[in-house]
XYZ file of C-alpha atoms in Angstrom:
126
model
C 125.303 105.956 70.343
C 122.035 107.886 70.524
C 119.559 108.780 73.248
C 115.952 109.525 72.255
C 113.521 111.139 74.674
C 110.033 109.651 74.310
C 108.736 111.037 77.610
C 105.416 112.807 77.774
C 106.827 115.175 80.416
C 110.229 116.208 81.789
C 109.295 114.943 85.232
C 108.443 111.424 84.030
C 111.457 110.027 82.159
C 111.407 107.525 79.329
C 114.366 107.250 76.965
C 115.524 104.911 74.243
C 119.282 104.352 74.349
C 120.809 102.896 71.187
C 124.362 101.546 71.279
C 125.346 99.886 68.000
C 122.531 97.367 67.413
C 121.340 97.255 71.034
C 118.266 99.250 72.109
C 117.585 99.802 75.799
C 114.510 101.567 77.165
C 115.456 103.592 80.241
C 112.497 104.021 82.584
C 108.781 104.204 81.784
C 107.541 107.236 83.676
C 103.944 108.386 83.554
C 102.104 111.490 84.791
C 99.422 110.144 87.107
C 98.923 113.132 89.425
C 95.263 113.653 88.518
C 94.532 110.144 89.790
C 96.189 110.951 93.107
C 94.032 114.082 93.432
C 90.844 112.269 92.369
C 90.216 114.738 89.542
C 87.350 114.050 87.213
C 88.044 113.290 83.578
C 90.941 110.933 84.085
C 93.778 111.260 81.642
C 97.176 109.669 81.527
C 100.091 111.128 79.616
C 101.970 107.997 78.615
C 105.348 108.073 76.852
C 105.309 108.314 73.070
C 105.739 104.577 72.441
C 104.123 104.979 69.024
C 107.223 106.854 67.809
C 109.512 103.823 68.166
C 109.603 100.256 66.884
C 108.613 98.383 70.047
C 109.725 95.010 68.696
C 113.296 96.312 68.333
C 113.751 97.009 72.068
C 116.202 94.523 73.583
C 115.873 95.473 77.250
C 114.015 97.793 79.613
C 115.856 99.175 82.641
C 113.697 100.642 85.420
C 115.607 102.782 87.939
C 112.911 103.376 90.572
C 109.332 102.450 91.443
C 107.749 105.646 90.114
C 109.238 105.077 86.677
C 107.642 101.645 86.266
C 104.065 102.926 85.976
C 103.871 103.151 82.154
C 105.437 99.715 81.700
C 102.084 97.887 81.252
C 101.262 100.198 78.325
C 104.538 99.134 76.689
C 104.398 95.410 77.439
C 100.884 95.085 75.992
C 101.900 96.556 72.632
C 102.160 94.171 69.688
C 105.700 92.936 69.181
C 107.047 93.693 72.655
C 109.426 90.962 73.807
C 112.254 92.755 75.632
C 113.676 91.631 78.959
C 112.854 93.910 81.897
C 115.411 94.702 84.599
C 114.830 96.378 87.955
C 115.657 95.797 91.606
C 113.360 93.727 93.809
C 112.274 96.792 95.873
C 111.536 98.722 92.660
C 109.344 95.875 91.445
C 107.485 95.503 94.754
C 106.889 99.211 95.357
C 105.988 99.706 91.684
C 103.436 96.896 91.893
C 101.861 98.511 94.973
C 101.797 101.920 93.282
C 100.082 100.498 90.179
C 97.568 98.622 92.326
C 96.805 101.845 94.199
C 96.413 103.679 90.878
C 94.014 101.043 89.572
C 91.901 101.276 92.721
C 91.950 105.089 92.537
C 90.852 105.021 88.902
C 87.996 102.687 89.781
C 86.882 104.902 92.668
C 87.187 108.150 90.705
C 84.849 106.837 88.017
C 82.014 106.551 90.535
C 79.546 109.281 91.368
C 77.610 109.916 94.559
C 74.714 108.017 92.993
C 76.811 104.836 92.836
C 76.881 104.542 96.611
C 73.967 103.154 98.553
C 73.765 104.400 102.130
C 73.687 101.642 104.717
C 71.068 102.764 107.204
C 70.337 99.333 108.654
C 72.788 99.664 111.497
C 71.153 102.926 112.609
C 67.556 101.709 112.541
C 65.998 100.254 115.656
C 64.635 96.811 115.230
C 61.525 95.780 117.158
């Protein structure tokens, strides 16, 4: 048995557990704090998926909604075909968190020049 840490940070877990010929990915955490704070220059520290053979993963086990965020980066890699396991609440809250992240990323890429003021409602019409 072996456990390999492929996390990009201690706070955002992602491990590959190997037992005999079975490989299980445990969590897919991702540091997304700069998105929450609307910092410029968005960056995401995803797990080091490039250090493993993605096609050899048999299953992915997600323990909570915050550790599902890097999953789309894994599932879109060539060769990924593992089954994904998580509770229904983890899936639902994770989906909402990722949707919120996507909206935040879209908003943070805008500048003040991207917004057009709506003065019509303040102008008097004759």
